[in-house]
Amino acid sequence: MNTILSIVQKINYYLSDYILIIMLVACGLYFTIKTKCVQVRCFGEGVKKVFGSFSIRGGAQSSGLTSFQALATAIAAQVGTGNIVGASGAILIGGPGAVFWMWVIAFFGMATIYAEATTAQKTRIKESDGTILGGPVYYIKAVFKKNGGKFLATFFAIAAVLALGFFGAMVQSNSIGEVFQNAFNIPSWVAGLLLVILSSFIFLGGINRLASVTEKIVPLMALLYLVGGILILIVKIKFIPETFVLIFKYAFQPQAIIGGTFGIALKTAISQGVKRGLFSNEAGMGSTPHAHALANVKDPHDQGVVAMIGVFVDTFIVLTMTALIVITTLYTNNGPLSAGDITNFSKTTLVQTAFGSIFGSSFGNTFVAICLFFFAFSTILSWNLFGKINMQYLFGKKSVFIYSIISIIFIFVGSILSNDLVWELTDMFNQLMVIPNVIALIACSICL
């Protein structure tokens, strides 16, 4: 196990520190230029399309989803443990400056996800029974029509099934089990069993039941977390300017807080921002196009600008709220992390510690546990759908039931098994999804 862990960590090191930084930034820059900065130019249009006809009662569709249901399903995938656990881990390892690099990758990621959503819309297929399918495997096959396309699509599909349906489910349920045990002093397997029951009920209900749940749970869970965060920031309001100073200062001088040489520290801050930013907003990863492909819209552009708002909400609102909470409570005013000593802190419970410092440990633990449960649960639901689409592509409709059973097993095992290897494997397959997805996106923009 240690040998495998070492190999996977080495692969992740090269992926996140070199390959992903180049690919994601280059892809984001390319689509920013090609679309004439669509993330700025059409931001207002995206907001209007999302909130102008906002409804949490979209109803069952004869096929596909409403535009908001597709967005809610995408945000459910984006707003998960990455916004709490992932952001906390990035700050612990890369310092407060990692947040700045998350913002950078998200800004360019808004152009990337616009391209993902519009391309998924253009290349989706409708089966004889009316079922709509779409996502990277379909636009990979559309642009690479020979053997290369089949290889890239298969490569992506396998990585997606493992990253989203299996290992990703373990990561989400593991975080829930740990915070529930910390907050309520109940065995983590109890939380795992609850997750299995709820997940199974929704999995069996198909896409309409999933959409009905996500369109209601996503706005409510985001609102709950933001209200709690705003209360923290009101209490610590005089330290907010210092918080932003720390974010910008340590983005370019991270060695002052995380140690090491300037070059190594800067690379650590950037790679943590890129890696955890990707895990949070998923722009360029190829997961959310599965949801956006299902949206019933008149023009692909309409869903593209809606998809951009998903990245904005995920990173610039929810993830930034986490960062501000952690930094204002634990870094500013000579807080316990101001000297860079992280030995007594865990990325999984860091936000609980931050909330507990203001509201008391009992309430802080409980509040974050409830928020994380909704975040991670909604992510499990969406990721399961995305993995299912790729499983069906690989092995046909008959494989879907077997896939669901295996996924449920992974959910339960993840709640009781804390393993660094699982986190590293999830990161690896998440990152491997980026390679064929970005190649196909750029090729589609040129050829289709």
CSV table of C-alpha atoms in Angstrom, one decimal:
chain,number,residue,atom,x,y,z
A,1,MET,CA,0.0,0.0,0.0
A,2,ASN,CA,2.8,2.4,0.9
A,3,THR,CA,4.5,1.6,-2.5
A,4,ILE,CA,1.3,2.3,-4.4
A,5,LEU,CA,0.7,5.5,-2.4
A,6,SER,CA,4.2,6.7,-3.2
A,7,ILE,CA,3.7,6.0,-6.9
A,8,VAL,CA,0.3,7.8,-7.0
A,9,GLN,CA,1.7,10.8,-5.1
A,10,LYS,CA,4.6,11.1,-7.6
A,11,ILE,CA,2.1,11.0,-10.5
A,12,ASN,CA,0.0,13.6,-8.8
A,13,TYR,CA,3.0,15.8,-8.2
A,14,TYR,CA,3.8,16.0,-11.9
A,15,LEU,CA,0.2,16.3,-12.9
A,16,SER,CA,-0.7,19.1,-10.5
A,17,ASP,CA,2.6,21.0,-10.4
A,18,TYR,CA,3.3,20.9,-14.2
A,19,ILE,CA,0.9,19.4,-16.6
A,20,LEU,CA,-2.4,20.7,-15.1
A,21,ILE,CA,-1.1,24.2,-14.5
A,22,ILE,CA,0.0,24.5,-18.1
A,23,MET,CA,-3.1,22.8,-19.6
A,24,LEU,CA,-5.8,24.6,-17.5
A,25,VAL,CA,-4.3,28.1,-17.7
A,26,ALA,CA,-3.6,27.6,-21.5
A,27,CYS,CA,-7.1,26.3,-22.1
A,28,GLY,CA,-8.7,29.1,-20.0
A,29,LEU,CA,-6.6,31.8,-21.8
A,30,TYR,CA,-7.4,30.3,-25.2
A,31,PHE,CA,-11.2,30.3,-24.6
A,32,THR,CA,-11.0,33.7,-22.9
A,33,ILE,CA,-9.4,35.1,-26.1
A,34,LYS,CA,-11.5,33.1,-28.5
A,35,THR,CA,-14.8,34.1,-26.8
A,36,LYS,CA,-13.6,37.7,-26.3
A,37,CYS,CA,-13.6,37.4,-22.5
A,38,VAL,CA,-17.1,35.8,-22.3
A,39,GLN,CA,-16.8,35.5,-18.5
A,40,VAL,CA,-16.9,39.3,-18.3
A,41,ARG,CA,-18.8,40.2,-21.4
A,42,CYS,CA,-21.7,37.8,-20.7
A,43,PHE,CA,-21.6,37.6,-16.9
A,44,GLY,CA,-24.7,39.8,-16.5
A,45,GLU,CA,-26.5,37.7,-19.1
A,46,GLY,CA,-25.7,34.6,-17.2
A,47,VAL,CA,-26.9,36.0,-13.9
A,48,LYS,CA,-30.2,37.1,-15.6
A,49,LYS,CA,-30.7,33.6,-17.1
A,50,VAL,CA,-30.1,31.9,-13.7
A,51,PHE,CA,-32.0,34.2,-11.4
A,52,GLY,CA,-34.5,35.8,-13.8
A,53,SER,CA,-36.6,32.7,-14.0
A,54,PHE,CA,-35.4,31.1,-10.7
A,55,SER,CA,-37.5,28.2,-9.5
A,56,ILE,CA,-37.0,25.2,-7.3
A,57,ARG,CA,-40.0,23.5,-8.7
A,58,GLY,CA,-38.9,22.8,-12.3
A,59,GLY,CA,-40.9,19.6,-12.5
A,60,ALA,CA,-40.2,16.4,-14.4
A,61,GLN,CA,-39.2,16.8,-18.0
A,62,SER,CA,-40.2,14.4,-20.8
A,63,SER,CA,-36.5,14.2,-21.6
A,64,GLY,CA,-33.5,16.1,-20.2
A,65,LEU,CA,-33.6,18.8,-17.6
A,66,THR,CA,-34.6,22.5,-17.3
A,67,SER,CA,-31.6,24.9,-17.6
A,68,PHE,CA,-31.7,25.5,-13.8
A,69,GLN,CA,-32.0,21.8,-13.0
A,70,ALA,CA,-28.9,21.2,-15.1
A,71,LEU,CA,-27.1,24.1,-13.3
A,72,ALA,CA,-28.2,22.8,-9.9
A,73,THR,CA,-26.9,19.3,-10.7
A,74,ALA,CA,-23.6,20.8,-11.9
A,75,ILE,CA,-23.3,23.0,-8.8
A,76,ALA,CA,-24.2,20.0,-6.6
A,77,ALA,CA,-21.1,18.3,-8.1
A,78,GLN,CA,-19.0,21.5,-7.7
A,79,VAL,CA,-20.0,22.6,-4.2
A,80,GLY,CA,-18.8,19.6,-2.1
A,81,THR,CA,-16.0,18.7,0.2
A,82,GLY,CA,-13.7,20.7,-2.1
A,83,ASN,CA,-15.3,23.9,-0.8
A,84,ILE,CA,-14.6,23.0,2.9
A,85,VAL,CA,-12.1,20.2,3.2
A,86,GLY,CA,-10.3,20.9,-0.1
A,87,ALA,CA,-10.0,24.7,0.5
A,88,SER,CA,-8.8,24.1,4.0
A,89,GLY,CA,-6.2,21.7,2.9
A,90,ALA,CA,-5.0,24.1,0.2
A,91,ILE,CA,-4.6,26.9,2.8
A,92,LEU,CA,-2.9,24.6,5.3
A,93,ILE,CA,-0.3,23.3,2.8
A,94,GLY,CA,0.0,26.3,0.4
A,95,GLY,CA,-0.8,29.1,2.9
A,96,PRO,CA,-3.4,31.8,2.5
A,97,GLY,CA,-1.9,32.7,-0.9
A,98,ALA,CA,-3.3,29.5,-2.4
A,99,VAL,CA,-6.7,31.2,-2.4
A,100,PHE,CA,-5.5,33.8,-4.9
A,101,TRP,CA,-4.4,31.1,-7.3
A,102,MET,CA,-7.8,29.4,-6.9
A,103,TRP,CA,-9.4,32.7,-8.0
A,104,VAL,CA,-7.1,32.9,-11.0
A,105,ILE,CA,-7.9,29.3,-12.1
A,106,ALA,CA,-11.6,30.0,-11.5
A,107,PHE,CA,-11.6,33.2,-13.6
A,108,PHE,CA,-10.1,31.4,-16.6
A,109,GLY,CA,-12.2,28.4,-15.7
A,110,MET,CA,-15.4,30.3,-16.4
A,111,ALA,CA,-14.4,30.6,-20.0
A,112,THR,CA,-13.4,26.9,-20.1
A,113,ILE,CA,-16.7,25.8,-18.6
A,114,TYR,CA,-18.6,28.0,-21.1
A,115,ALA,CA,-16.8,26.0,-23.8
A,116,GLU,CA,-17.6,22.7,-22.1
A,117,ALA,CA,-21.3,23.4,-21.7
A,118,THR,CA,-21.8,24.7,-25.3
A,119,THR,CA,-19.8,21.9,-26.8
A,120,ALA,CA,-21.7,19.3,-24.8
A,121,GLN,CA,-25.0,20.9,-26.0
A,122,LYS,CA,-23.9,20.8,-29.6
A,123,THR,CA,-22.7,17.1,-29.5
A,124,ARG,CA,-25.3,15.5,-27.3
A,125,ILE,CA,-27.3,12.6,-28.6
A,126,LYS,CA,-30.9,11.5,-28.2
A,127,GLU,CA,-31.6,7.7,-28.0
A,128,SER,CA,-34.7,6.0,-29.4
A,129,ASP,CA,-36.5,6.0,-26.0
A,130,GLY,CA,-36.0,9.8,-25.7
A,131,THR,CA,-33.0,9.6,-23.3
A,132,ILE,CA,-30.5,12.4,-23.8
A,133,LEU,CA,-26.8,11.7,-23.3
A,134,GLY,CA,-23.9,14.1,-23.5
A,135,GLY,CA,-20.6,14.9,-22.1
A,136,PRO,CA,-16.9,14.7,-23.0
A,137,VAL,CA,-17.0,11.1,-24.4
A,138,TYR,CA,-19.5,12.3,-27.0
A,139,TYR,CA,-17.6,15.4,-28.1
A,140,ILE,CA,-14.4,13.5,-28.1
A,141,LYS,CA,-15.9,11.0,-30.5
A,142,ALA,CA,-17.5,13.8,-32.6
A,143,VAL,CA,-14.2,15.6,-33.2
A,144,PHE,CA,-11.9,12.5,-33.4
A,145,LYS,CA,-13.8,10.2,-35.6
A,146,LYS,CA,-11.1,7.5,-36.0
A,147,ASN,CA,-9.2,5.3,-33.6
A,148,GLY,CA,-7.7,8.1,-31.6
A,149,GLY,CA,-11.1,9.3,-30.6
A,150,LYS,CA,-12.2,5.9,-29.3
A,151,PHE,CA,-9.0,5.6,-27.2
A,152,LEU,CA,-9.4,9.1,-25.7
A,153,ALA,CA,-13.1,8.6,-25.0
A,154,THR,CA,-12.5,5.3,-23.4
A,155,PHE,CA,-9.6,6.7,-21.3
A,156,PHE,CA,-11.8,9.6,-20.2
A,157,ALA,CA,-14.8,7.3,-19.4
A,158,ILE,CA,-12.7,4.9,-17.3
A,159,ALA,CA,-11.1,7.8,-15.3
A,160,ALA,CA,-14.6,9.4,-14.8
A,161,VAL,CA,-16.2,6.2,-13.5
A,162,LEU,CA,-13.3,5.6,-11.0
A,163,ALA,CA,-12.9,9.3,-10.0
A,164,LEU,CA,-16.6,10.2,-9.7
A,165,GLY,CA,-18.6,7.1,-9.2
A,166,PHE,CA,-16.2,5.1,-7.0
A,167,PHE,CA,-13.2,6.8,-5.3
A,168,GLY,CA,-14.9,10.2,-5.3
A,169,ALA,CA,-17.9,8.8,-3.5
A,170,MET,CA,-15.5,7.4,-0.8
A,171,VAL,CA,-13.8,10.8,-0.4
A,172,GLN,CA,-17.2,12.5,0.1
A,173,SER,CA,-18.6,9.9,2.6
A,174,ASN,CA,-15.3,9.8,4.5
A,175,SER,CA,-15.5,13.6,5.1
A,176,ILE,CA,-19.1,13.2,6.3
A,177,GLY,CA,-18.2,10.3,8.6
A,178,GLU,CA,-15.3,12.2,10.2
A,179,VAL,CA,-17.2,15.4,10.9
A,180,PHE,CA,-20.3,13.6,12.1
A,181,GLN,CA,-18.2,11.6,14.6
A,182,ASN,CA,-16.5,14.8,15.7
A,183,ALA,CA,-19.7,16.8,16.0
A,184,PHE,CA,-22.2,14.2,17.4
A,185,ASN,CA,-19.9,11.5,18.8
A,186,ILE,CA,-21.6,8.8,16.7
A,187,PRO,CA,-19.7,6.1,14.8
A,188,SER,CA,-18.9,7.1,11.3
A,189,TRP,CA,-20.6,4.0,9.9
A,190,VAL,CA,-23.9,5.3,11.1
A,191,ALA,CA,-23.5,8.3,8.8
A,192,GLY,CA,-22.3,6.0,6.1
A,193,LEU,CA,-25.5,3.9,6.5
A,194,LEU,CA,-27.7,7.0,6.3
A,195,LEU,CA,-25.9,8.0,3.1
A,196,VAL,CA,-26.4,4.6,1.6
A,197,ILE,CA,-30.2,4.6,2.3
A,198,LEU,CA,-30.7,8.2,1.0
A,199,SER,CA,-28.4,7.7,-2.1
A,200,SER,CA,-30.1,4.4,-3.0
A,201,PHE,CA,-33.5,6.0,-2.9
A,202,ILE,CA,-32.5,8.7,-5.3
A,203,PHE,CA,-30.4,6.5,-7.6
A,204,LEU,CA,-33.4,4.3,-8.1
A,205,GLY,CA,-35.6,7.3,-9.0
A,206,GLY,CA,-33.5,8.1,-12.1
A,207,ILE,CA,-32.7,11.6,-13.5
A,208,ASN,CA,-36.0,13.2,-12.6
A,209,ARG,CA,-35.8,12.4,-8.9
A,210,LEU,CA,-32.1,13.5,-8.8
A,211,ALA,CA,-33.0,16.8,-10.5
A,212,SER,CA,-35.9,17.3,-8.2
A,213,VAL,CA,-33.6,16.9,-5.2
A,214,THR,CA,-30.7,19.0,-6.4
A,215,GLU,CA,-32.8,22.0,-7.6
A,216,LYS,CA,-34.1,22.3,-4.0
A,217,ILE,CA,-31.1,21.3,-1.9
A,218,VAL,CA,-28.4,23.4,-3.7
A,219,PRO,CA,-30.0,26.8,-3.1
A,220,LEU,CA,-30.9,26.0,0.5
A,221,MET,CA,-27.5,24.5,1.4
A,222,ALA,CA,-25.6,27.4,-0.1
A,223,LEU,CA,-27.8,29.9,1.7
A,224,LEU,CA,-27.4,28.1,5.1
A,225,TYR,CA,-23.6,28.1,4.8
A,226,LEU,CA,-23.3,31.7,3.6
A,227,VAL,CA,-25.6,32.9,6.5
A,228,GLY,CA,-23.3,31.2,9.0
A,229,GLY,CA,-20.2,32.5,7.3
A,230,ILE,CA,-21.5,36.1,7.2
A,231,LEU,CA,-22.2,36.0,10.9
A,232,ILE,CA,-18.5,34.9,11.5
A,233,LEU,CA,-17.3,37.8,9.3
A,234,ILE,CA,-19.5,40.3,11.1
A,235,VAL,CA,-17.9,39.3,14.4
A,236,LYS,CA,-14.4,39.5,12.8
A,237,ILE,CA,-15.1,42.4,10.5
A,238,LYS,CA,-12.1,44.5,11.6
A,239,PHE,CA,-9.8,41.7,10.5
A,240,ILE,CA,-11.2,41.3,6.9
A,241,PRO,CA,-8.8,43.9,5.4
A,242,GLU,CA,-5.9,42.0,7.0
A,243,THR,CA,-7.3,38.8,5.6
A,244,PHE,CA,-7.1,40.1,2.0
A,245,VAL,CA,-3.6,41.5,2.6
A,246,LEU,CA,-2.5,38.0,3.7
A,247,ILE,CA,-4.1,36.4,0.6
A,248,PHE,CA,-2.3,38.7,-1.8
A,249,LYS,CA,1.0,38.9,0.2
A,250,TYR,CA,1.4,35.1,0.5
A,251,ALA,CA,0.3,34.5,-3.1
A,252,PHE,CA,3.7,35.9,-4.1
A,253,GLN,CA,5.7,35.5,-0.9
A,254,PRO,CA,4.5,32.1,0.4
A,255,GLN,CA,7.9,31.1,1.9
A,256,ALA,CA,7.2,33.6,4.7
A,257,ILE,CA,4.5,31.3,6.1
A,258,ILE,CA,5.0,27.8,4.7
A,259,GLY,CA,8.8,27.8,4.8
A,260,GLY,CA,11.3,26.5,2.3
A,261,THR,CA,12.9,28.4,-0.5
A,262,PHE,CA,11.0,31.0,-2.5
A,263,GLY,CA,10.8,28.9,-5.6
A,264,ILE,CA,9.5,25.7,-3.9
A,265,ALA,CA,7.1,27.7,-1.7
A,266,LEU,CA,5.6,29.6,-4.7
A,267,LYS,CA,5.2,26.3,-6.6
A,268,THR,CA,3.5,24.8,-3.6
A,269,ALA,CA,1.1,27.7,-3.3
A,270,ILE,CA,0.2,27.7,-7.0
A,271,SER,CA,-0.1,23.9,-7.3
A,272,GLN,CA,-2.4,23.8,-4.3
A,273,GLY,CA,-4.5,26.6,-5.7
A,274,VAL,CA,-4.8,24.9,-9.1
A,275,LYS,CA,-5.3,21.3,-7.7
A,276,ARG,CA,-7.9,22.3,-5.1
A,277,GLY,CA,-9.4,24.9,-7.4
A,278,LEU,CA,-10.0,22.2,-10.0
A,279,PHE,CA,-11.4,19.8,-7.3
A,280,SER,CA,-13.8,22.6,-6.2
A,281,ASN,CA,-15.1,24.2,-9.4
A,282,GLU,CA,-14.3,21.3,-11.8
A,283,ALA,CA,-13.8,23.6,-14.8
A,284,GLY,CA,-11.8,21.8,-17.4
A,285,MET,CA,-12.2,18.5,-15.7
A,286,GLY,CA,-15.1,17.3,-17.8
A,287,SER,CA,-17.6,16.4,-15.1
A,288,THR,CA,-20.2,19.1,-15.3
A,289,PRO,CA,-20.7,19.0,-19.1
A,290,HIS,CA,-22.7,15.8,-18.4
A,291,ALA,CA,-25.3,17.9,-16.6
A,292,HIS,CA,-25.2,20.9,-19.0
A,293,ALA,CA,-25.7,18.6,-22.0
A,294,LEU,CA,-29.1,17.6,-20.5
A,295,ALA,CA,-30.5,21.1,-20.4
A,296,ASN,CA,-33.4,22.0,-22.6
A,297,VAL,CA,-32.4,25.3,-24.0
A,298,LYS,CA,-32.9,27.1,-27.4
A,299,ASP,CA,-29.3,27.8,-28.0
A,300,PRO,CA,-26.1,26.2,-26.6
A,301,HIS,CA,-24.8,29.7,-25.7
A,302,ASP,CA,-27.7,30.0,-23.2
A,303,GLN,CA,-26.4,27.1,-21.2
A,304,GLY,CA,-22.8,28.2,-21.6
A,305,VAL,CA,-23.4,31.5,-19.8
A,306,VAL,CA,-25.5,29.7,-17.1
A,307,ALA,CA,-22.6,27.2,-16.6
A,308,MET,CA,-20.2,30.2,-15.9
A,309,ILE,CA,-22.4,31.2,-13.0
A,310,GLY,CA,-21.8,27.8,-11.5
A,311,VAL,CA,-18.1,28.3,-11.3
A,312,PHE,CA,-18.6,31.9,-10.0
A,313,VAL,CA,-20.9,30.6,-7.2
A,314,ASP,CA,-18.7,27.7,-6.3
A,315,THR,CA,-15.3,29.6,-6.1
A,316,PHE,CA,-15.9,33.3,-5.8
A,317,ILE,CA,-18.8,32.9,-3.3
A,318,VAL,CA,-18.8,29.6,-1.4
A,319,LEU,CA,-15.1,28.7,-1.5
A,320,THR,CA,-14.1,32.3,-0.8
A,321,MET,CA,-16.4,32.3,2.2
A,322,THR,CA,-14.6,29.3,3.6
A,323,ALA,CA,-11.2,31.0,3.0
A,324,LEU,CA,-12.3,34.2,4.7
A,325,ILE,CA,-13.7,32.3,7.7
A,326,VAL,CA,-10.5,30.2,8.1
A,327,ILE,CA,-8.1,33.1,7.6
A,328,THR,CA,-9.9,35.7,9.7
A,329,THR,CA,-10.3,33.3,12.7
A,330,LEU,CA,-7.0,31.4,12.6
A,331,TYR,CA,-4.4,33.5,10.8
A,332,THR,CA,-5.2,37.2,11.6
A,333,ASN,CA,-4.5,38.9,14.9
A,334,ASN,CA,-1.7,36.4,15.7
A,335,GLY,CA,-4.0,33.5,15.4
A,336,PRO,CA,-2.9,29.9,16.0
A,337,LEU,CA,-1.9,29.4,12.3
A,338,SER,CA,-0.2,32.8,11.9
A,339,ALA,CA,3.3,31.2,12.5
A,340,GLY,CA,2.7,28.5,9.9
A,341,ASP,CA,2.7,25.6,12.4
A,342,ILE,CA,0.0,23.2,11.1
A,343,THR,CA,0.9,20.1,13.1
A,344,ASN,CA,-2.2,20.3,15.3
A,345,PHE,CA,-4.7,21.0,12.6
A,346,SER,CA,-6.6,18.7,10.1
A,347,LYS,CA,-8.0,19.9,6.8
A,348,THR,CA,-11.2,17.9,7.5
A,349,THR,CA,-12.0,19.7,10.8
A,350,LEU,CA,-10.3,23.1,10.2
A,351,VAL,CA,-13.6,24.9,9.4
A,352,GLN,CA,-15.2,23.3,12.4
A,353,THR,CA,-12.4,24.8,14.5
A,354,ALA,CA,-12.9,28.2,12.8
A,355,PHE,CA,-16.6,28.2,13.5
A,356,GLY,CA,-16.0,26.9,17.0
A,357,SER,CA,-13.7,29.8,17.8
A,358,ILE,CA,-16.6,32.2,17.5
A,359,PHE,CA,-19.7,30.2,18.3
A,360,GLY,CA,-18.3,27.5,20.6
A,361,SER,CA,-17.0,24.1,19.7
A,362,SER,CA,-20.3,22.3,20.1
A,363,PHE,CA,-22.3,24.6,17.8
A,364,GLY,CA,-19.4,25.1,15.4
A,365,ASN,CA,-18.9,21.4,15.0
A,366,THR,CA,-22.7,20.7,14.5
A,367,PHE,CA,-23.2,23.6,12.0
A,368,VAL,CA,-20.3,22.6,9.8
A,369,ALA,CA,-21.2,18.9,10.0
A,370,ILE,CA,-24.7,19.7,8.7
A,371,CYS,CA,-23.4,21.9,5.9
A,372,LEU,CA,-20.8,19.4,4.9
A,373,PHE,CA,-23.4,16.6,4.9
A,374,PHE,CA,-25.5,18.5,2.3
A,375,PHE,CA,-22.5,19.6,0.3
A,376,ALA,CA,-21.0,16.1,0.1
A,377,PHE,CA,-24.3,14.3,-0.3
A,378,SER,CA,-25.3,16.5,-3.3
A,379,THR,CA,-21.9,15.9,-4.8
A,380,ILE,CA,-22.3,12.1,-4.4
A,381,LEU,CA,-25.6,12.3,-6.3
A,382,SER,CA,-24.3,14.3,-9.2
A,383,TRP,CA,-21.0,12.4,-9.5
A,384,ASN,CA,-22.9,9.2,-9.5
A,385,LEU,CA,-25.0,10.4,-12.5
A,386,PHE,CA,-21.8,11.5,-14.4
A,387,GLY,CA,-20.1,8.2,-13.7
A,388,LYS,CA,-23.3,6.3,-14.8
A,389,ILE,CA,-23.3,8.1,-18.2
A,390,ASN,CA,-19.7,7.0,-18.7
A,391,MET,CA,-20.4,3.5,-17.5
A,392,GLN,CA,-23.2,3.2,-20.0
A,393,TYR,CA,-20.9,4.4,-22.7
A,394,LEU,CA,-18.3,1.7,-21.9
A,395,PHE,CA,-20.5,-1.3,-21.2
A,396,GLY,CA,-24.1,-0.5,-22.2
A,397,LYS,CA,-27.3,0.0,-20.2
A,398,LYS,CA,-27.2,-3.4,-18.5
A,399,SER,CA,-24.1,-2.3,-16.6
A,400,VAL,CA,-25.8,0.6,-14.9
A,401,PHE,CA,-27.4,-1.5,-12.1
A,402,ILE,CA,-24.1,-3.2,-11.3
A,403,TYR,CA,-22.4,0.2,-11.3
A,404,SER,CA,-24.9,1.6,-8.8
A,405,ILE,CA,-24.4,-1.4,-6.4
A,406,ILE,CA,-20.6,-0.9,-6.5
A,407,SER,CA,-21.0,2.8,-6.0
A,408,ILE,CA,-23.2,2.3,-2.9
A,409,ILE,CA,-20.5,-0.1,-1.5
A,410,PHE,CA,-17.8,2.5,-2.0
A,411,ILE,CA,-20.0,5.1,-0.3
A,412,PHE,CA,-20.3,3.0,2.9
A,413,VAL,CA,-16.7,1.8,2.9
A,414,GLY,CA,-15.5,5.4,2.5
A,415,SER,CA,-17.4,6.5,5.6
A,416,ILE,CA,-15.4,4.1,7.8
A,417,LEU,CA,-12.1,4.0,6.0
A,418,SER,CA,-9.8,6.9,6.2
A,419,ASN,CA,-7.0,6.4,3.7
A,420,ASP,CA,-4.6,8.8,2.1
A,421,LEU,CA,-4.4,6.5,-0.9
A,422,VAL,CA,-8.1,7.1,-1.6
A,423,TRP,CA,-7.7,10.8,-1.6
A,424,GLU,CA,-4.6,10.6,-3.8
A,425,LEU,CA,-6.3,8.2,-6.3
A,426,THR,CA,-9.3,10.6,-6.5
A,427,ASP,CA,-7.0,13.5,-7.2
A,428,MET,CA,-5.1,11.4,-9.8
A,429,PHE,CA,-8.2,10.3,-11.8
A,430,ASN,CA,-9.8,13.8,-11.5
A,431,GLN,CA,-6.6,15.2,-13.0
A,432,LEU,CA,-6.3,12.5,-15.7
A,433,MET,CA,-9.8,13.4,-16.9
A,434,VAL,CA,-8.5,16.9,-17.7
A,435,ILE,CA,-6.1,15.7,-20.4
A,436,PRO,CA,-8.5,14.2,-23.0
A,437,ASN,CA,-11.2,16.7,-22.1
A,438,VAL,CA,-9.0,19.8,-22.8
A,439,ILE,CA,-7.6,18.3,-26.0
A,440,ALA,CA,-11.1,17.6,-27.3
A,441,LEU,CA,-12.4,21.0,-26.3
A,442,ILE,CA,-9.7,22.9,-28.2
A,443,ALA,CA,-10.1,20.5,-31.2
A,444,CYS,CA,-13.9,21.0,-31.2
A,445,SER,CA,-13.5,24.8,-31.1
A,446,ILE,CA,-11.3,24.5,-34.3
A,447,CYS,CA,-13.0,21.7,-36.2
A,448,LEU,CA,-16.7,21.7,-35.3
